[in-house]
mmCIF file with all atom_site columns, C-alpha atoms and ligand atoms in Angstrom:
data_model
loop_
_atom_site.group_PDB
_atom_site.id
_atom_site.type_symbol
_atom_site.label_atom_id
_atom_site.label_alt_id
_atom_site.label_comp_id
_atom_site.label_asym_id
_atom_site.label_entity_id
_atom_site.label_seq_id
_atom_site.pdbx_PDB_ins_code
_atom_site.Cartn_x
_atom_site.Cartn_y
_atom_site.Cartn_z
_atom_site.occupancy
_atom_site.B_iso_or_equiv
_atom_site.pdbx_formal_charge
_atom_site.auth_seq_id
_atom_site.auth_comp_id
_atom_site.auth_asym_id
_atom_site.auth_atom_id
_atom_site.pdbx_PDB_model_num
ATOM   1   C CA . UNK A 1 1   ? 0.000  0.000  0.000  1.00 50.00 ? 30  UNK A CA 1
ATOM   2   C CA . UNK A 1 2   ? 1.116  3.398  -1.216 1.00 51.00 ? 31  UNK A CA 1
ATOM   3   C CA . UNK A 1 3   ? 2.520  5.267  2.096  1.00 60.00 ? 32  UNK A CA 1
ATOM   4   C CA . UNK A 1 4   ? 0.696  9.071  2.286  1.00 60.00 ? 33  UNK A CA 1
ATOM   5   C CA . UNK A 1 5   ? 2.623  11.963 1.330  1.00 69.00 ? 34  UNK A CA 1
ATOM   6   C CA . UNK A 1 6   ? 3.994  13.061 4.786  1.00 88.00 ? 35  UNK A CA 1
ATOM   7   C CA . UNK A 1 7   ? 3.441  16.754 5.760  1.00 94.00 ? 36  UNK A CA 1
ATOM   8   C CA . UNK A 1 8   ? 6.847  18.634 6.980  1.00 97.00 ? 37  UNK A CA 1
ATOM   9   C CA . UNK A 1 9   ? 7.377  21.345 8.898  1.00 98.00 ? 38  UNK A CA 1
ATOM   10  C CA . UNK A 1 10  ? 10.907 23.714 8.601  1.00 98.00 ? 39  UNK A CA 1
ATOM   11  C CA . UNK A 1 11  ? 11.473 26.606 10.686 1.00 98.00 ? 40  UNK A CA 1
ATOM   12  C CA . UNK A 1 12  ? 14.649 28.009 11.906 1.00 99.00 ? 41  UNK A CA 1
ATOM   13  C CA . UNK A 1 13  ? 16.093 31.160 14.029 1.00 98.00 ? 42  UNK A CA 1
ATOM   14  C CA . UNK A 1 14  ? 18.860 34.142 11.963 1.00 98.00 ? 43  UNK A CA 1
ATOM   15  C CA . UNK A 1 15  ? 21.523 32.064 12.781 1.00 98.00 ? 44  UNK A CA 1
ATOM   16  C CA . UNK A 1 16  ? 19.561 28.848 10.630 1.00 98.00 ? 45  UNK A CA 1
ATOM   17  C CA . UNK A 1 17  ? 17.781 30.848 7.838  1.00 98.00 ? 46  UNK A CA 1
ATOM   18  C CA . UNK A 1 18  ? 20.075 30.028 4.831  1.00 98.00 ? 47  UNK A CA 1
ATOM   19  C CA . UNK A 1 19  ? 19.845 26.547 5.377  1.00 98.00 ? 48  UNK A CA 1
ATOM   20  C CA . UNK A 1 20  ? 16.673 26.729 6.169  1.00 98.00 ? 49  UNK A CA 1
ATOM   21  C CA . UNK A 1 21  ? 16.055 28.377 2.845  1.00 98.00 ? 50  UNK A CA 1
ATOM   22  C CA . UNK A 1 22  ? 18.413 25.958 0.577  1.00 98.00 ? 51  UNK A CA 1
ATOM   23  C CA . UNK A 1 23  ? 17.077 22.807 2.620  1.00 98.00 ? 52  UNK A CA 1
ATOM   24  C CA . UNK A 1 24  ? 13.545 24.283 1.485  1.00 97.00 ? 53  UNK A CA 1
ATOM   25  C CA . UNK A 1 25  ? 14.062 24.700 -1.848 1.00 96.00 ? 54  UNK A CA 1
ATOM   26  C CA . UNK A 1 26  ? 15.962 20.927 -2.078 1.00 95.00 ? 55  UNK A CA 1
ATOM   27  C CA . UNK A 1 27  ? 12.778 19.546 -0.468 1.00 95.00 ? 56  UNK A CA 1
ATOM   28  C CA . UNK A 1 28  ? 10.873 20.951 -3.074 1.00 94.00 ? 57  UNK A CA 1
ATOM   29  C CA . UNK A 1 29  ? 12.441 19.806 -5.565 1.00 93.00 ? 58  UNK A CA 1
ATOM   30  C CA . UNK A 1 30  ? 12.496 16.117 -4.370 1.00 90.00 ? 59  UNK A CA 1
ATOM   31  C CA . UNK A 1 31  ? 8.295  16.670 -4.315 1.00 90.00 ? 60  UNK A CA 1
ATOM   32  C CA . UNK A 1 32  ? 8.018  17.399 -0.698 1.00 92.00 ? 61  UNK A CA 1
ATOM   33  C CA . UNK A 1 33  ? 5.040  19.488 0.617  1.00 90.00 ? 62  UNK A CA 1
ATOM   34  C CA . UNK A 1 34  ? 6.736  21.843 3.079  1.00 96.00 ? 63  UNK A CA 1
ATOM   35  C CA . UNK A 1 35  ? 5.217  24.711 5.463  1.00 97.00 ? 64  UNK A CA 1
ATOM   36  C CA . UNK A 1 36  ? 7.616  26.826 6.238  1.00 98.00 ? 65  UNK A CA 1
ATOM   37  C CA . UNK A 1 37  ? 7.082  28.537 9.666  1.00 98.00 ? 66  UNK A CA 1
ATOM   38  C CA . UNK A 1 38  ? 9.404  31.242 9.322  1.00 98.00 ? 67  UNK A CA 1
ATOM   39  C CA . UNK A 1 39  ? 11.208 33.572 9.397  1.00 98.00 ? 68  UNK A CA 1
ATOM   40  C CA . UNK A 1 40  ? 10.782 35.193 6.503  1.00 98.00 ? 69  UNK A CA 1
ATOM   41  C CA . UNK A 1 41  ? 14.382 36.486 6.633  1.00 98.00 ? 70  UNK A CA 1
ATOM   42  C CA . UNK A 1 42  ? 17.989 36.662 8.309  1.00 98.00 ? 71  UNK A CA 1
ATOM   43  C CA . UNK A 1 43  ? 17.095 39.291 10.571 1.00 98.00 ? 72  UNK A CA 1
ATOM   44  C CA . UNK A 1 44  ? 17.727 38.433 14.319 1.00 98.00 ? 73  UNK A CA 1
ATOM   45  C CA . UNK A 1 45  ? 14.842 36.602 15.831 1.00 98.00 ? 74  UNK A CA 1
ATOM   46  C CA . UNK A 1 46  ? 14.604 34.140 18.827 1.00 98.00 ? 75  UNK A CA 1
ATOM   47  C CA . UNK A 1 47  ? 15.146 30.224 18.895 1.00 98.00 ? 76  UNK A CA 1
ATOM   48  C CA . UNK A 1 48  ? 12.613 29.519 21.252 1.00 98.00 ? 77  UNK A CA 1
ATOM   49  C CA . UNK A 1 49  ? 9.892  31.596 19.552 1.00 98.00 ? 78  UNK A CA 1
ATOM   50  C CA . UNK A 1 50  ? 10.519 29.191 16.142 1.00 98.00 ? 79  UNK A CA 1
ATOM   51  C CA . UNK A 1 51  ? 11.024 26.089 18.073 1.00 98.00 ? 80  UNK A CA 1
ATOM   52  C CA . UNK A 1 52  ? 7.965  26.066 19.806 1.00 98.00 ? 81  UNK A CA 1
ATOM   53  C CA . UNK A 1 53  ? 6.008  26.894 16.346 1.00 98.00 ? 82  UNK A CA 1
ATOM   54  C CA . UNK A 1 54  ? 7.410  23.736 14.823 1.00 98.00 ? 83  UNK A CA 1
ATOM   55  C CA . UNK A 1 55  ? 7.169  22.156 17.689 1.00 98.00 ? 84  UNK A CA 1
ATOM   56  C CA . UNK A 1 56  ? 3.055  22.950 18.250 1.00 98.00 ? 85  UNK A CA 1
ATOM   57  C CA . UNK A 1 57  ? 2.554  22.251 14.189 1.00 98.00 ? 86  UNK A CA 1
ATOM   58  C CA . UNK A 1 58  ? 3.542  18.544 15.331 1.00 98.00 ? 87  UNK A CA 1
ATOM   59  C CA . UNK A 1 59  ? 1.666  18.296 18.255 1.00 98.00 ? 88  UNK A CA 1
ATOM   60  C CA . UNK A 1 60  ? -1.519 19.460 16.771 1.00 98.00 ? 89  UNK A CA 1
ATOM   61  C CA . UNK A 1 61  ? -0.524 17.118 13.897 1.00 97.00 ? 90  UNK A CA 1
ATOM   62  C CA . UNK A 1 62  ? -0.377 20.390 11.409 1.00 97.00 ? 91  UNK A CA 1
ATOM   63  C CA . UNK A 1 63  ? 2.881  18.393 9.960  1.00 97.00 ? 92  UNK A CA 1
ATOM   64  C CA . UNK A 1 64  ? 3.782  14.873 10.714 1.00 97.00 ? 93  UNK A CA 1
ATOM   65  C CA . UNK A 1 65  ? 7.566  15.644 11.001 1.00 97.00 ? 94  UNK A CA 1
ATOM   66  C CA . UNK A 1 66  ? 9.573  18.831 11.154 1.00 98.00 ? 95  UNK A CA 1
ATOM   67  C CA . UNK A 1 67  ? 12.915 19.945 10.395 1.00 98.00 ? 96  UNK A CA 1
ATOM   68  C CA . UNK A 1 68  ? 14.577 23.067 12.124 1.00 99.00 ? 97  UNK A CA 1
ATOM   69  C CA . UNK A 1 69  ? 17.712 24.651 12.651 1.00 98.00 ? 98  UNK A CA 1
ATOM   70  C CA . UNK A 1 70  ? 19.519 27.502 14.434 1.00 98.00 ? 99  UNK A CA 1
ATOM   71  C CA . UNK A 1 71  ? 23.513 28.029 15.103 1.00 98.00 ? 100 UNK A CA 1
ATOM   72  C CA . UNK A 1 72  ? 24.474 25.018 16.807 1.00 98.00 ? 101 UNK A CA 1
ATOM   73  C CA . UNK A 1 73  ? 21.247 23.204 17.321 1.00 98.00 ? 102 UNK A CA 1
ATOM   74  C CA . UNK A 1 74  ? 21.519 23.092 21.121 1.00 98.00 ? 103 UNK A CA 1
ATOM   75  C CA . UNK A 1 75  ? 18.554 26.103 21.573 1.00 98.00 ? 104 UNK A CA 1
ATOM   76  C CA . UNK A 1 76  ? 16.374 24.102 19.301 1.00 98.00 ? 105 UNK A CA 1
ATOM   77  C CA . UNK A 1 77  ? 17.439 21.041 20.878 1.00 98.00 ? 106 UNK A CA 1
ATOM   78  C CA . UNK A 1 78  ? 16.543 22.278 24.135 1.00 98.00 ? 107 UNK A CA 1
ATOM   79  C CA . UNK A 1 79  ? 13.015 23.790 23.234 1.00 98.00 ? 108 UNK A CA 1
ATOM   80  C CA . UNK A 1 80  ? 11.478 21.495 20.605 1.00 98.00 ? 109 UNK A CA 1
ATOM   81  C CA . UNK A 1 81  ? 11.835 18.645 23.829 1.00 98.00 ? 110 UNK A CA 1
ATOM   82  C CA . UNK A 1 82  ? 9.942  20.434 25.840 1.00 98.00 ? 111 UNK A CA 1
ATOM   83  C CA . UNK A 1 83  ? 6.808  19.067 24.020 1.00 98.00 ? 112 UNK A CA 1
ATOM   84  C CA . UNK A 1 84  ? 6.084  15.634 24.815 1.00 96.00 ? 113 UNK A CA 1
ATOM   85  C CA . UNK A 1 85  ? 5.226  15.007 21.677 1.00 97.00 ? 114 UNK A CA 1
ATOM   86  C CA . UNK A 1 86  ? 8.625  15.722 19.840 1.00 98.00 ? 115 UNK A CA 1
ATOM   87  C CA . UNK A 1 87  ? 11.507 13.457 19.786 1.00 98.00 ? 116 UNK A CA 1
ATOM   88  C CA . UNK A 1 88  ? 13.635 15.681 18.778 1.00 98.00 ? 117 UNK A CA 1
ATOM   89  C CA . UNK A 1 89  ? 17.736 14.736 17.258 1.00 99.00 ? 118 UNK A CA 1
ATOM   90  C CA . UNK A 1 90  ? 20.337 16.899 16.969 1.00 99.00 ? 119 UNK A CA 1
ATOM   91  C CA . UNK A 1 91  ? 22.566 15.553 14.027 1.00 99.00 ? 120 UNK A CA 1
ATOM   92  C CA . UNK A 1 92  ? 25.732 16.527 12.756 1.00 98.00 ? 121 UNK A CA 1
ATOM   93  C CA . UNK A 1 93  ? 26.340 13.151 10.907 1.00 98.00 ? 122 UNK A CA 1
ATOM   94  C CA . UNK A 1 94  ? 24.722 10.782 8.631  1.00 98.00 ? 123 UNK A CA 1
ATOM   95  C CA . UNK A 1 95  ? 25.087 7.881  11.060 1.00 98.00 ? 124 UNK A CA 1
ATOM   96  C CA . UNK A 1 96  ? 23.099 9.448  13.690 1.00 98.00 ? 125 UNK A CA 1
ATOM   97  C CA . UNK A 1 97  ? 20.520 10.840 11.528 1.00 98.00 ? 126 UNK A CA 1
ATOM   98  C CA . UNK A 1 98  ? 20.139 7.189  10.561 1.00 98.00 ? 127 UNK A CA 1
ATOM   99  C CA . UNK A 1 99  ? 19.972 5.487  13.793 1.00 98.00 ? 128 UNK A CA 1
ATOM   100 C CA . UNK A 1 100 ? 17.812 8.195  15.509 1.00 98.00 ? 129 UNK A CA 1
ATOM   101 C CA . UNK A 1 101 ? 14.882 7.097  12.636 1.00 98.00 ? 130 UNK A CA 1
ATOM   102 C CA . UNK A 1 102 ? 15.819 3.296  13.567 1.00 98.00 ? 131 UNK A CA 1
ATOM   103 C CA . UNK A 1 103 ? 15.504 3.549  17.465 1.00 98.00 ? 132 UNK A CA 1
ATOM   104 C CA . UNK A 1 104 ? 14.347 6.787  18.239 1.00 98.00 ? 133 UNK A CA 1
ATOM   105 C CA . UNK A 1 105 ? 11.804 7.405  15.765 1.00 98.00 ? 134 UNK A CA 1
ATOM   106 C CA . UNK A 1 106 ? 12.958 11.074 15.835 1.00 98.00 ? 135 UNK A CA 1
ATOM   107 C CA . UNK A 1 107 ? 10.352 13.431 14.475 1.00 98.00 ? 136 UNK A CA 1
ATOM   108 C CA . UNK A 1 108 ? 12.212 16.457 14.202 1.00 98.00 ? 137 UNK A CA 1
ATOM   109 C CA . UNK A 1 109 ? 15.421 16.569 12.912 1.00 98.00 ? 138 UNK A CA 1
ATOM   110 C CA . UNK A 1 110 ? 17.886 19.180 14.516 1.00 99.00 ? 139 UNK A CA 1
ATOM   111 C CA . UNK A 1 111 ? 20.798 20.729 13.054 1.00 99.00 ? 140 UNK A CA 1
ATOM   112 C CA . UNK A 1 112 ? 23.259 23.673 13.512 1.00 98.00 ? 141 UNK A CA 1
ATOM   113 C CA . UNK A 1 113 ? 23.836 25.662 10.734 1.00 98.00 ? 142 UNK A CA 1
ATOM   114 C CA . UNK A 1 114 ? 27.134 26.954 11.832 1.00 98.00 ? 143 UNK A CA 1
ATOM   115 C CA . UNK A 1 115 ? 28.401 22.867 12.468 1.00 98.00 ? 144 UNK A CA 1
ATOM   116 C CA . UNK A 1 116 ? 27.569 21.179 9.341  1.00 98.00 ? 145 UNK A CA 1
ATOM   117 C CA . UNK A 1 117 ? 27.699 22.166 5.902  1.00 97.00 ? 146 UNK A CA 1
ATOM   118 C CA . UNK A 1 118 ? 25.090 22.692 3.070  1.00 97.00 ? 147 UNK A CA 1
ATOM   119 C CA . UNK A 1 119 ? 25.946 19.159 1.327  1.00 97.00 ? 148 UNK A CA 1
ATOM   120 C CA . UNK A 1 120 ? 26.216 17.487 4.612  1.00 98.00 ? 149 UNK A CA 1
ATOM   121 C CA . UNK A 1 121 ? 22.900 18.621 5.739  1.00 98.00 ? 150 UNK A CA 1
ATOM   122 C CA . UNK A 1 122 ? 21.274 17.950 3.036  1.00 98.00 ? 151 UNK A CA 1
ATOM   123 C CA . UNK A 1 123 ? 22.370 13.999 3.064  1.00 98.00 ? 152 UNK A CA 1
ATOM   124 C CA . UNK A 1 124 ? 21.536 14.252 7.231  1.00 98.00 ? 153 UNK A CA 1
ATOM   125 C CA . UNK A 1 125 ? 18.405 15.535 5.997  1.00 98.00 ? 154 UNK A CA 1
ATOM   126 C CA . UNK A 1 126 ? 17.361 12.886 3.340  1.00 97.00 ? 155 UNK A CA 1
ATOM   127 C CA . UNK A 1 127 ? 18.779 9.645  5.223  1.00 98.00 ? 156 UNK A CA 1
ATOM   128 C CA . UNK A 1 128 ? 16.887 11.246 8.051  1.00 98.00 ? 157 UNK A CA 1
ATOM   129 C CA . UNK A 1 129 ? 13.799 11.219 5.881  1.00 97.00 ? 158 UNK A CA 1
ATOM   130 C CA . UNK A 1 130 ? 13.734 8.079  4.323  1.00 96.00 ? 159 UNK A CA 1
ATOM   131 C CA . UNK A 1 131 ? 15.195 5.483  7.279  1.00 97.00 ? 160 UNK A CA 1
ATOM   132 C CA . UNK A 1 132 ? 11.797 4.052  8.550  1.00 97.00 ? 161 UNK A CA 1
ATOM   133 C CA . UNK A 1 133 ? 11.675 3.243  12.356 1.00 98.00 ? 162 UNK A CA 1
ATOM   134 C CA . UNK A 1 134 ? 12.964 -0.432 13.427 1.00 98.00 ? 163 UNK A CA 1
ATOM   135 C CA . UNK A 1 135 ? 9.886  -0.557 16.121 1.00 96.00 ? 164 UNK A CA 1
ATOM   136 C CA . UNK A 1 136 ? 9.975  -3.670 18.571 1.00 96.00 ? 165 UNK A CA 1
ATOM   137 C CA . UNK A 1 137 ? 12.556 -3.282 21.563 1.00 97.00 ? 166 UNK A CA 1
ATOM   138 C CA . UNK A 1 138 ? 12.651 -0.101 20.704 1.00 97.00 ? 167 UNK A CA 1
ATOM   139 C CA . UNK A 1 139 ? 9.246  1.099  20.590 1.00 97.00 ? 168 UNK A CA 1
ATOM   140 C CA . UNK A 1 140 ? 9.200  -0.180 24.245 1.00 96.00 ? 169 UNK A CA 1
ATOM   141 C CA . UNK A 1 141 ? 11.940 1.707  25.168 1.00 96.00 ? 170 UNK A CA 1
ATOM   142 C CA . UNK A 1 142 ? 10.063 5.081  23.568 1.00 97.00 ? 171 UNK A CA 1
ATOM   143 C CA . UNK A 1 143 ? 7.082  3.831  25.580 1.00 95.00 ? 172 UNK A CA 1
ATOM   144 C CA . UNK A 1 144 ? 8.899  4.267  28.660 1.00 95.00 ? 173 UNK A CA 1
ATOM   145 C CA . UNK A 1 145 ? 9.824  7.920  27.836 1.00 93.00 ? 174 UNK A CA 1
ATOM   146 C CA . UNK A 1 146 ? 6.160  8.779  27.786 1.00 92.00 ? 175 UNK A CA 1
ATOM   147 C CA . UNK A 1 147 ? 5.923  7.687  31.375 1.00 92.00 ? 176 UNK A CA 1
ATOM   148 C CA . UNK A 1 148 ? 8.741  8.194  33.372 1.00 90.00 ? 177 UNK A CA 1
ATOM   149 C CA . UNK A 1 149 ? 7.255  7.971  36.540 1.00 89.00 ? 178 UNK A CA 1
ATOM   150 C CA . UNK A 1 150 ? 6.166  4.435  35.743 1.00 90.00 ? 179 UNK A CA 1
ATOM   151 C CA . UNK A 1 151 ? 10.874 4.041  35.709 1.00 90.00 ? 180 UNK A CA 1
ATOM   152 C CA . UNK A 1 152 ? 10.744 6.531  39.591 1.00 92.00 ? 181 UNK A CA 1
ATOM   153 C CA . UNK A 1 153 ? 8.337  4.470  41.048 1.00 92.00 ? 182 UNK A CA 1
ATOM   154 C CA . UNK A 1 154 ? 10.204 1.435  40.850 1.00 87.00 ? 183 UNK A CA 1
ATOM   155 C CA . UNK A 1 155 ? 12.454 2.703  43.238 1.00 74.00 ? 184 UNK A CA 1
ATOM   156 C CA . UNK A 1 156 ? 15.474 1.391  41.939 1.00 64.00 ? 185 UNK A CA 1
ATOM   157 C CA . UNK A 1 157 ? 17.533 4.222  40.699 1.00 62.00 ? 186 UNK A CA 1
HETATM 158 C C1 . RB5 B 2 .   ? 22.152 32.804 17.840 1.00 65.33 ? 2   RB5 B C1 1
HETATM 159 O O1 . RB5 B 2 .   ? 23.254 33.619 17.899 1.00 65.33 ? 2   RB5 B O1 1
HETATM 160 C C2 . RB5 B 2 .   ? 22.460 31.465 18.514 1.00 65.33 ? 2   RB5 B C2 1
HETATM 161 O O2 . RB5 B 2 .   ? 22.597 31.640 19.888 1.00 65.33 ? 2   RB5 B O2 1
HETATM 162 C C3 . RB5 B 2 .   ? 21.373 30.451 18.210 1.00 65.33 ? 2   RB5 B C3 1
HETATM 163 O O3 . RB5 B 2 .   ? 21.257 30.326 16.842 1.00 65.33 ? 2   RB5 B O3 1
HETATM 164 C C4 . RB5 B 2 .   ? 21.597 29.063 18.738 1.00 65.33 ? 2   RB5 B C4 1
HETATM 165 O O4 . RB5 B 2 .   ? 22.823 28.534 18.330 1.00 65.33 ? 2   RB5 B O4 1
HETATM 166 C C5 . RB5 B 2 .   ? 21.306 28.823 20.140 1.00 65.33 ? 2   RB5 B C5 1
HETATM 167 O O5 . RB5 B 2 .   ? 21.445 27.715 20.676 1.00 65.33 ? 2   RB5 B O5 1
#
């Protein structure tokens, strides 16, 4: 069965705008459908304001997945996880873009513009998109991360 076309959501802060824009316009022409949620351009904004946009498209399932970027990643990093929706990756290689879709089933994908490169973001960004989650001990595992106290209760930390 034919999988739907997924819905992606980019956003970034100044610091992540040009990649934001080139990563845009690549999407695009691989056939993506991409809302961009700003900014509109390079002039200094806030992370969090941007990260909690993408963040809220994904948990009011506006986008299925979202991509978003600012100097180093860490700001978005920090924000987007404060939604207990997101599973949010910082990558800054093509192996851990890969194995954060395999046993994380990241949903946003994390970079910092001033870390990687254009070329290397853009192969983060499409192993990212097309490694499908692995699921079994590792869905368990992501189960657990949605209730924490469930691990605090048991006492044994
Ligand atoms: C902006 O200068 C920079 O602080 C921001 O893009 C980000 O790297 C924060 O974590």
């Amino acid at each position: 069965m034919q999988q739907p076309i997924e819905k992606l959501a980019i956003a970034s802060d100044h610091a992540g705008f040009e990649l934001k824009e080139s990563l845009k316009e690549y999407l695009i022409q691989s056939g993506r459908v991409i809302n961009d949620l700003g900014p509109e351009n390079g002039d200094s904004v806030d992370y969090p304001d941007y990260g909690v946009r993408l963040a809220q498209a994904i948990a009011t399932r506006e986008a299925d997945r979202g991509v978003v970027m600012c100097g180093t990643g860490v700001g978005m990093s920090i924000v987007v996880n404060r939604f207990p929706e997101i599973r949010g990756t910082l990558c800054s290689d093509v192996y851990t873009a890969r194995l954060c879709r395999e046993h994380n089933d990241s949903n946003v994908l994390i970079m910092g513009a001033r870390v990687v490169g254009m070329g290397l973001a853009q192969a983060i960004l499409s192993t990212w998109l097309n490694t499908p989650f692995e699921g079994g001990r590792h869905q368990r595992r992501l189960d657990k991360i949605k209730d924490i106290n469930a691990i605090l209760s048991k006492g044994e930390l």
